[in-house]
Amino acid sequence: MEDQNFLKYFINEEVYVIPGDVPATEITNEPEIEETVRVAEEKVEEKTSVEPVIVTTPTETVKEEIKEKPEPAQEEEQKEQETSETPDYTPPVYSGHFIKGVLVVVHSKGLKFDHVDLLEKILGSIGMQKEDVAILPSGHMQSKEDFNWVNQVEKKQTFMFGLPDKWMQQFNSDITKYVNHKTEKGNLMFIDSLVELNSEVSLKKQLWAQLKSINV
């Protein structure tokens, strides 16, 4: 190609560039650039956006359970009731077969107590033998569950011989002796000890008078 620098010596007038004559490579496509920038900004916004934290509140059922939570005293009482009704609970040891639904509690440490013959006569006066009833020495009642069992076990009649006042109050508010008290679990009679009955004729007569009205 020939050197064209010599042309500058032939052109004396100013040269103007007409917009239509600008090379295509120098024309920028501004709409396409704006669109590209907008898409890029949207992607940045999507990546940097923080999802809202949803705070949930307890349902009505949970609120009701929280509201109905028992007080400590009620909870303790409920535990005691559950303990007394536990299927694997073993009642205190007694003699007899408890066939007639009569419970006899004797103030004694064991099954070998004094004046068994007197007790047999007392039971015979109401048409029963030792095998027909449950004879429970007070010394075999060693826990609150045992006291609950005596109170709650199904029975028609209970005789309690020689128990201290504090013990009798565990079974009935009225601890008057030789009176057949009516309770939710059958009748209950407090009687002096077999030793006192054996030595006091007046106590025997008082007991015989009450036994006449007992029918089990």
PDB file of C-alpha atoms in Angstrom:
ATOM      1  CA  MET A   1       0.000   0.000   0.000  1.00  0.00           C
ATOM      2  CA  GLU A   2       1.230   3.414  -0.916  1.00  0.00           C
ATOM      3  CA  ASP A   3       1.947   5.988   1.723  1.00  0.00           C
ATOM      4  CA  GLN A   4      -0.922   8.470   1.814  1.00  0.00           C
ATOM      5  CA  ASN A   5       0.607  10.989   4.206  1.00  0.00           C
ATOM      6  CA  PHE A   6       1.088  13.269   1.304  1.00  0.00           C
ATOM      7  CA  LEU A   7      -2.663  13.952   1.236  1.00  0.00           C
ATOM      8  CA  LYS A   8      -2.379  16.371   4.161  1.00  0.00           C
ATOM      9  CA  TYR A   9      -0.623  18.750   1.891  1.00  0.00           C
ATOM     10  CA  PHE A  10      -3.601  18.885  -0.457  1.00  0.00           C
ATOM     11  CA  ILE A  11      -6.390  19.396   2.151  1.00  0.00           C
ATOM     12  CA  ASN A  12      -6.575  22.943   3.506  1.00  0.00           C
ATOM     13  CA  GLU A  13     -10.124  22.935   4.896  1.00  0.00           C
ATOM     14  CA  GLU A  14     -11.377  21.573   8.276  1.00  0.00           C
ATOM     15  CA  VAL A  15     -12.771  18.049   8.160  1.00  0.00           C
ATOM     16  CA  TYR A  16     -16.006  17.218  10.004  1.00  0.00           C
ATOM     17  CA  VAL A  17     -17.217  13.715  10.844  1.00  0.00           C
ATOM     18  CA  ILE A  18     -20.825  13.068  10.045  1.00  0.00           C
ATOM     19  CA  PRO A  19     -22.562  10.895  12.762  1.00  0.00           C
ATOM     20  CA  GLY A  20     -23.852   8.511  10.158  1.00  0.00           C
ATOM     21  CA  ASP A  21     -20.329   7.900   9.001  1.00  0.00           C
ATOM     22  CA  VAL A  22     -19.022   6.685  12.439  1.00  0.00           C
ATOM     23  CA  PRO A  23     -17.812   3.107  12.161  1.00  0.00           C
ATOM     24  CA  ALA A  24     -20.173   0.502  13.556  1.00  0.00           C
ATOM     25  CA  THR A  25     -17.534  -0.730  15.982  1.00  0.00           C
ATOM     26  CA  GLU A  26     -17.556   2.614  17.805  1.00  0.00           C
ATOM     27  CA  ILE A  27     -21.372   2.749  18.360  1.00  0.00           C
ATOM     28  CA  THR A  28     -22.397   1.306  21.762  1.00  0.00           C
ATOM     29  CA  ASN A  29     -25.741  -0.346  22.331  1.00  0.00           C
ATOM     30  CA  GLU A  30     -26.835   1.498  25.487  1.00  0.00           C
ATOM     31  CA  PRO A  31     -30.234  -0.295  25.968  1.00  0.00           C
ATOM     32  CA  GLU A  32     -28.527  -3.689  26.037  1.00  0.00           C
ATOM     33  CA  ILE A  33     -25.986  -2.473  28.608  1.00  0.00           C
ATOM     34  CA  GLU A  34     -28.719  -1.074  30.866  1.00  0.00           C
ATOM     35  CA  GLU A  35     -30.630  -4.343  30.662  1.00  0.00           C
ATOM     36  CA  THR A  36     -27.514  -6.329  31.592  1.00  0.00           C
ATOM     37  CA  VAL A  37     -26.818  -4.059  34.575  1.00  0.00           C
ATOM     38  CA  ARG A  38     -30.450  -4.348  35.777  1.00  0.00           C
ATOM     39  CA  VAL A  39     -30.390  -8.179  35.678  1.00  0.00           C
ATOM     40  CA  ALA A  40     -27.082  -8.233  37.545  1.00  0.00           C
ATOM     41  CA  GLU A  41     -28.461  -5.943  40.273  1.00  0.00           C
ATOM     42  CA  GLU A  42     -31.558  -8.143  40.685  1.00  0.00           C
ATOM     43  CA  LYS A  43     -29.368 -11.218  41.162  1.00  0.00           C
ATOM     44  CA  VAL A  44     -27.327  -9.406  43.797  1.00  0.00           C
ATOM     45  CA  GLU A  45     -30.512  -8.392  45.617  1.00  0.00           C
ATOM     46  CA  GLU A  46     -31.773 -12.013  45.576  1.00  0.00           C
ATOM     47  CA  LYS A  47     -28.530 -13.302  47.084  1.00  0.00           C
ATOM     48  CA  THR A  48     -28.269 -10.640  49.774  1.00  0.00           C
ATOM     49  CA  SER A  49     -31.945 -10.569  50.791  1.00  0.00           C
ATOM     50  CA  VAL A  50     -32.733 -11.910  54.294  1.00  0.00           C
ATOM     51  CA  GLU A  51     -35.746 -14.150  54.678  1.00  0.00           C
ATOM     52  CA  PRO A  52     -38.136 -13.029  57.436  1.00  0.00           C
ATOM     53  CA  VAL A  53     -38.066 -14.970  60.727  1.00  0.00           C
ATOM     54  CA  ILE A  54     -41.456 -16.393  61.602  1.00  0.00           C
ATOM     55  CA  VAL A  55     -42.151 -16.425  65.350  1.00  0.00           C
ATOM     56  CA  THR A  56     -44.804 -18.894  66.303  1.00  0.00           C
ATOM     57  CA  THR A  57     -46.830 -18.745  69.478  1.00  0.00           C
ATOM     58  CA  PRO A  58     -48.103 -21.799  71.443  1.00  0.00           C
ATOM     59  CA  THR A  59     -51.313 -23.266  70.180  1.00  0.00           C
ATOM     60  CA  GLU A  60     -54.446 -23.064  72.273  1.00  0.00           C
ATOM     61  CA  THR A  61     -53.985 -26.682  73.307  1.00  0.00           C
ATOM     62  CA  VAL A  62     -50.493 -26.037  74.651  1.00  0.00           C
ATOM     63  CA  LYS A  63     -51.698 -22.886  76.430  1.00  0.00           C
ATOM     64  CA  GLU A  64     -54.489 -24.892  78.057  1.00  0.00           C
ATOM     65  CA  GLU A  65     -52.035 -27.566  79.214  1.00  0.00           C
ATOM     66  CA  ILE A  66     -49.777 -24.907  80.736  1.00  0.00           C
ATOM     67  CA  LYS A  67     -52.746 -23.266  82.408  1.00  0.00           C
ATOM     68  CA  GLU A  68     -54.013 -26.534  83.864  1.00  0.00           C
ATOM     69  CA  LYS A  69     -50.654 -27.633  85.281  1.00  0.00           C
ATOM     70  CA  PRO A  70     -51.424 -28.704  88.881  1.00  0.00           C
ATOM     71  CA  GLU A  71     -50.101 -26.818  91.848  1.00  0.00           C
ATOM     72  CA  PRO A  72     -47.314 -28.542  93.872  1.00  0.00           C
ATOM     73  CA  ALA A  73     -49.771 -29.527  96.642  1.00  0.00           C
ATOM     74  CA  GLN A  74     -52.225 -31.013  94.151  1.00  0.00           C
ATOM     75  CA  GLU A  75     -49.408 -32.797  92.359  1.00  0.00           C
ATOM     76  CA  GLU A  76     -48.188 -34.338  95.633  1.00  0.00           C
ATOM     77  CA  GLU A  77     -51.702 -35.480  96.525  1.00  0.00           C
ATOM     78  CA  GLN A  78     -52.095 -37.007  93.081  1.00  0.00           C
ATOM     79  CA  LYS A  79     -48.834 -38.917  93.512  1.00  0.00           C
ATOM     80  CA  GLU A  80     -50.019 -40.292  96.858  1.00  0.00           C
ATOM     81  CA  GLN A  81     -53.276 -41.483  95.302  1.00  0.00           C
ATOM     82  CA  GLU A  82     -51.406 -43.124  92.448  1.00  0.00           C
ATOM     83  CA  THR A  83     -49.085 -44.827  94.929  1.00  0.00           C
ATOM     84  CA  SER A  84     -52.011 -46.213  96.951  1.00  0.00           C
ATOM     85  CA  GLU A  85     -53.563 -47.559  93.760  1.00  0.00           C
ATOM     86  CA  THR A  86     -50.371 -49.038  92.327  1.00  0.00           C
ATOM     87  CA  PRO A  87     -51.118 -52.559  91.030  1.00  0.00           C
ATOM     88  CA  ASP A  88     -47.933 -54.042  92.537  1.00  0.00           C
ATOM     89  CA  TYR A  89     -48.733 -52.805  96.059  1.00  0.00           C
ATOM     90  CA  THR A  90     -48.740 -55.643  98.638  1.00  0.00           C
ATOM     91  CA  PRO A  91     -51.229 -55.279 101.551  1.00  0.00           C
ATOM     92  CA  PRO A  92     -49.996 -55.887 105.104  1.00  0.00           C
ATOM     93  CA  VAL A  93     -49.909 -59.516 106.237  1.00  0.00           C
ATOM     94  CA  TYR A  94     -53.071 -60.762 107.983  1.00  0.00           C
ATOM     95  CA  SER A  95     -54.425 -64.151 108.986  1.00  0.00           C
ATOM     96  CA  GLY A  96     -57.739 -65.618 107.822  1.00  0.00           C
ATOM     97  CA  HIS A  97     -59.342 -65.680 104.395  1.00  0.00           C
ATOM     98  CA  PHE A  98     -61.430 -62.468 104.587  1.00  0.00           C
ATOM     99  CA  ILE A  99     -64.406 -64.430 103.221  1.00  0.00           C
ATOM    100  CA  LYS A 100     -67.154 -62.565 105.089  1.00  0.00           C
ATOM    101  CA  GLY A 101     -65.734 -59.082 104.508  1.00  0.00           C
ATOM    102  CA  VAL A 102     -64.905 -58.487 108.183  1.00  0.00           C
ATOM    103  CA  LEU A 103     -61.575 -56.859 109.105  1.00  0.00           C
ATOM    104  CA  VAL A 104     -60.207 -57.170 112.654  1.00  0.00           C
ATOM    105  CA  VAL A 105     -57.287 -54.903 113.613  1.00  0.00           C
ATOM    106  CA  VAL A 106     -55.607 -55.885 116.891  1.00  0.00           C
ATOM    107  CA  HIS A 107     -53.102 -53.693 118.722  1.00  0.00           C
ATOM    108  CA  SER A 108     -50.175 -56.098 118.590  1.00  0.00           C
ATOM    109  CA  LYS A 109     -46.739 -56.465 117.030  1.00  0.00           C
ATOM    110  CA  GLY A 110     -47.389 -59.873 115.478  1.00  0.00           C
ATOM    111  CA  LEU A 111     -49.940 -62.571 114.856  1.00  0.00           C
ATOM    112  CA  LYS A 112     -49.183 -64.201 118.213  1.00  0.00           C
ATOM    113  CA  PHE A 113     -51.052 -61.846 120.534  1.00  0.00           C
ATOM    114  CA  ASP A 114     -52.542 -62.454 123.983  1.00  0.00           C
ATOM    115  CA  HIS A 115     -56.085 -63.683 124.569  1.00  0.00           C
ATOM    116  CA  VAL A 116     -56.737 -65.209 121.159  1.00  0.00           C
ATOM    117  CA  ASP A 117     -59.414 -67.330 122.822  1.00  0.00           C
ATOM    118  CA  LEU A 118     -61.306 -64.163 123.793  1.00  0.00           C
ATOM    119  CA  LEU A 119     -61.185 -62.914 120.218  1.00  0.00           C
ATOM    120  CA  GLU A 120     -62.558 -66.254 118.995  1.00  0.00           C
ATOM    121  CA  LYS A 121     -65.513 -65.912 121.392  1.00  0.00           C
ATOM    122  CA  ILE A 122     -66.203 -62.385 120.173  1.00  0.00           C
ATOM    123  CA  LEU A 123     -66.237 -63.548 116.541  1.00  0.00           C
ATOM    124  CA  GLY A 124     -68.352 -66.567 117.472  1.00  0.00           C
ATOM    125  CA  SER A 125     -70.990 -64.267 118.955  1.00  0.00           C
ATOM    126  CA  ILE A 126     -71.638 -62.881 115.450  1.00  0.00           C
ATOM    127  CA  GLY A 127     -71.474 -66.319 113.802  1.00  0.00           C
ATOM    128  CA  MET A 128     -67.911 -66.228 112.503  1.00  0.00           C
ATOM    129  CA  GLN A 129     -64.615 -68.043 112.860  1.00  0.00           C
ATOM    130  CA  LYS A 130     -61.049 -66.783 112.475  1.00  0.00           C
ATOM    131  CA  GLU A 131     -60.863 -68.173 108.950  1.00  0.00           C
ATOM    132  CA  ASP A 132     -63.889 -66.098 107.851  1.00  0.00           C
ATOM    133  CA  VAL A 133     -62.274 -62.742 108.653  1.00  0.00           C
ATOM    134  CA  ALA A 134     -58.964 -60.936 108.185  1.00  0.00           C
ATOM    135  CA  ILE A 135     -57.072 -60.496 111.465  1.00  0.00           C
ATOM    136  CA  LEU A 136     -54.443 -57.761 111.089  1.00  0.00           C
ATOM    137  CA  PRO A 137     -51.915 -56.951 113.860  1.00  0.00           C
ATOM    138  CA  SER A 138     -51.332 -53.197 114.065  1.00  0.00           C
ATOM    139  CA  GLY A 139     -47.563 -53.800 113.975  1.00  0.00           C
ATOM    140  CA  HIS A 140     -47.922 -54.936 110.348  1.00  0.00           C
ATOM    141  CA  MET A 141     -49.164 -51.486 109.302  1.00  0.00           C
ATOM    142  CA  GLN A 142     -45.863 -49.765 108.581  1.00  0.00           C
ATOM    143  CA  SER A 143     -46.603 -47.205 105.870  1.00  0.00           C
ATOM    144  CA  LYS A 144     -49.190 -44.689 104.772  1.00  0.00           C
ATOM    145  CA  GLU A 145     -50.118 -47.059 101.950  1.00  0.00           C
ATOM    146  CA  ASP A 146     -51.032 -49.666 104.579  1.00  0.00           C
ATOM    147  CA  PHE A 147     -53.343 -47.193 106.335  1.00  0.00           C
ATOM    148  CA  ASN A 148     -54.872 -46.288 102.969  1.00  0.00           C
ATOM    149  CA  TRP A 149     -55.461 -49.961 102.262  1.00  0.00           C
ATOM    150  CA  VAL A 150     -57.311 -50.436 105.578  1.00  0.00           C
ATOM    151  CA  ASN A 151     -59.465 -47.403 104.759  1.00  0.00           C
ATOM    152  CA  GLN A 152     -60.194 -48.265 101.137  1.00  0.00           C
ATOM    153  CA  VAL A 153     -60.440 -52.066 101.031  1.00  0.00           C
ATOM    154  CA  GLU A 154     -63.996 -53.318 100.439  1.00  0.00           C
ATOM    155  CA  LYS A 155     -65.478 -54.669 103.676  1.00  0.00           C
ATOM    156  CA  LYS A 156     -68.758 -54.872 105.596  1.00  0.00           C
ATOM    157  CA  GLN A 157     -67.478 -54.490 109.146  1.00  0.00           C
ATOM    158  CA  THR A 158     -64.260 -53.451 110.889  1.00  0.00           C
ATOM    159  CA  PHE A 159     -63.341 -54.064 114.536  1.00  0.00           C
ATOM    160  CA  MET A 160     -60.319 -52.249 115.972  1.00  0.00           C
ATOM    161  CA  PHE A 161     -59.010 -53.374 119.353  1.00  0.00           C
ATOM    162  CA  GLY A 162     -56.807 -51.194 121.563  1.00  0.00           C
ATOM    163  CA  LEU A 163     -55.559 -48.659 119.002  1.00  0.00           C
ATOM    164  CA  PRO A 164     -54.159 -45.313 120.252  1.00  0.00           C
ATOM    165  CA  ASP A 165     -56.294 -42.220 119.663  1.00  0.00           C
ATOM    166  CA  LYS A 166     -53.959 -40.907 116.957  1.00  0.00           C
ATOM    167  CA  TRP A 167     -54.360 -44.137 115.046  1.00  0.00           C
ATOM    168  CA  MET A 168     -58.128 -44.207 115.386  1.00  0.00           C
ATOM    169  CA  GLN A 169     -58.337 -40.670 114.010  1.00  0.00           C
ATOM    170  CA  GLN A 170     -56.747 -41.937 110.803  1.00  0.00           C
ATOM    171  CA  PHE A 171     -59.862 -44.029 110.177  1.00  0.00           C
ATOM    172  CA  ASN A 172     -62.715 -41.914 111.534  1.00  0.00           C
ATOM    173  CA  SER A 173     -63.193 -38.436 113.013  1.00  0.00           C
ATOM    174  CA  ASP A 174     -65.451 -39.768 115.773  1.00  0.00           C
ATOM    175  CA  ILE A 175     -63.429 -42.202 117.887  1.00  0.00           C
ATOM    176  CA  THR A 176     -66.120 -43.026 120.469  1.00  0.00           C
ATOM    177  CA  LYS A 177     -65.699 -46.650 121.510  1.00  0.00           C
ATOM    178  CA  TYR A 178     -68.403 -49.327 121.399  1.00  0.00           C
ATOM    179  CA  VAL A 179     -70.354 -47.427 118.753  1.00  0.00           C
ATOM    180  CA  ASN A 180     -70.764 -48.930 115.294  1.00  0.00           C
ATOM    181  CA  HIS A 181     -69.867 -45.934 113.114  1.00  0.00           C
ATOM    182  CA  LYS A 182     -71.103 -45.887 109.527  1.00  0.00           C
ATOM    183  CA  THR A 183     -68.410 -45.103 106.970  1.00  0.00           C
ATOM    184  CA  GLU A 184     -68.104 -45.184 103.184  1.00  0.00           C
ATOM    185  CA  LYS A 185     -66.390 -48.580 103.446  1.00  0.00           C
ATOM    186  CA  GLY A 186     -68.716 -50.364 105.854  1.00  0.00           C
ATOM    187  CA  ASN A 187     -69.261 -50.076 109.606  1.00  0.00           C
ATOM    188  CA  LEU A 188     -66.442 -49.438 112.055  1.00  0.00           C
ATOM    189  CA  MET A 189     -66.255 -50.100 115.812  1.00  0.00           C
ATOM    190  CA  PHE A 190     -63.443 -49.045 118.142  1.00  0.00           C
ATOM    191  CA  ILE A 191     -62.978 -51.380 121.115  1.00  0.00           C
ATOM    192  CA  ASP A 192     -60.574 -51.513 124.069  1.00  0.00           C
ATOM    193  CA  SER A 193     -57.643 -53.917 123.909  1.00  0.00           C
ATOM    194  CA  LEU A 194     -58.156 -57.645 124.387  1.00  0.00           C
ATOM    195  CA  VAL A 195     -56.107 -57.421 127.591  1.00  0.00           C
ATOM    196  CA  GLU A 196     -58.437 -54.755 129.055  1.00  0.00           C
ATOM    197  CA  LEU A 197     -61.543 -56.624 127.934  1.00  0.00           C
ATOM    198  CA  ASN A 198     -60.319 -59.807 129.568  1.00  0.00           C
ATOM    199  CA  SER A 199     -59.778 -58.053 132.911  1.00  0.00           C
ATOM    200  CA  GLU A 200     -62.839 -55.741 132.947  1.00  0.00           C
ATOM    201  CA  VAL A 201     -66.257 -57.402 133.128  1.00  0.00           C
ATOM    202  CA  SER A 202     -68.026 -54.066 132.556  1.00  0.00           C
ATOM    203  CA  LEU A 203     -66.236 -53.611 129.225  1.00  0.00           C
ATOM    204  CA  LYS A 204     -67.232 -57.139 128.174  1.00  0.00           C
ATOM    205  CA  LYS A 205     -70.885 -56.420 128.894  1.00  0.00           C
ATOM    206  CA  GLN A 206     -70.708 -53.157 126.943  1.00  0.00           C
ATOM    207  CA  LEU A 207     -69.252 -54.986 123.964  1.00  0.00           C
ATOM    208  CA  TRP A 208     -71.775 -57.870 124.091  1.00  0.00           C
ATOM    209  CA  ALA A 209     -74.643 -55.380 124.046  1.00  0.00           C
ATOM    210  CA  GLN A 210     -73.330 -53.821 120.818  1.00  0.00           C
ATOM    211  CA  LEU A 211     -72.529 -57.125 119.110  1.00  0.00           C
ATOM    212  CA  LYS A 212     -76.177 -58.208 119.327  1.00  0.00           C
ATOM    213  CA  SER A 213     -77.162 -55.590 116.748  1.00  0.00           C
ATOM    214  CA  ILE A 214     -74.427 -56.522 114.283  1.00  0.00           C
ATOM    215  CA  ASN A 215     -75.473 -58.606 111.312  1.00  0.00           C
ATOM    216  CA  VAL A 216     -72.841 -59.443 108.718  1.00  0.00           C
TER     217      VAL A 216
END
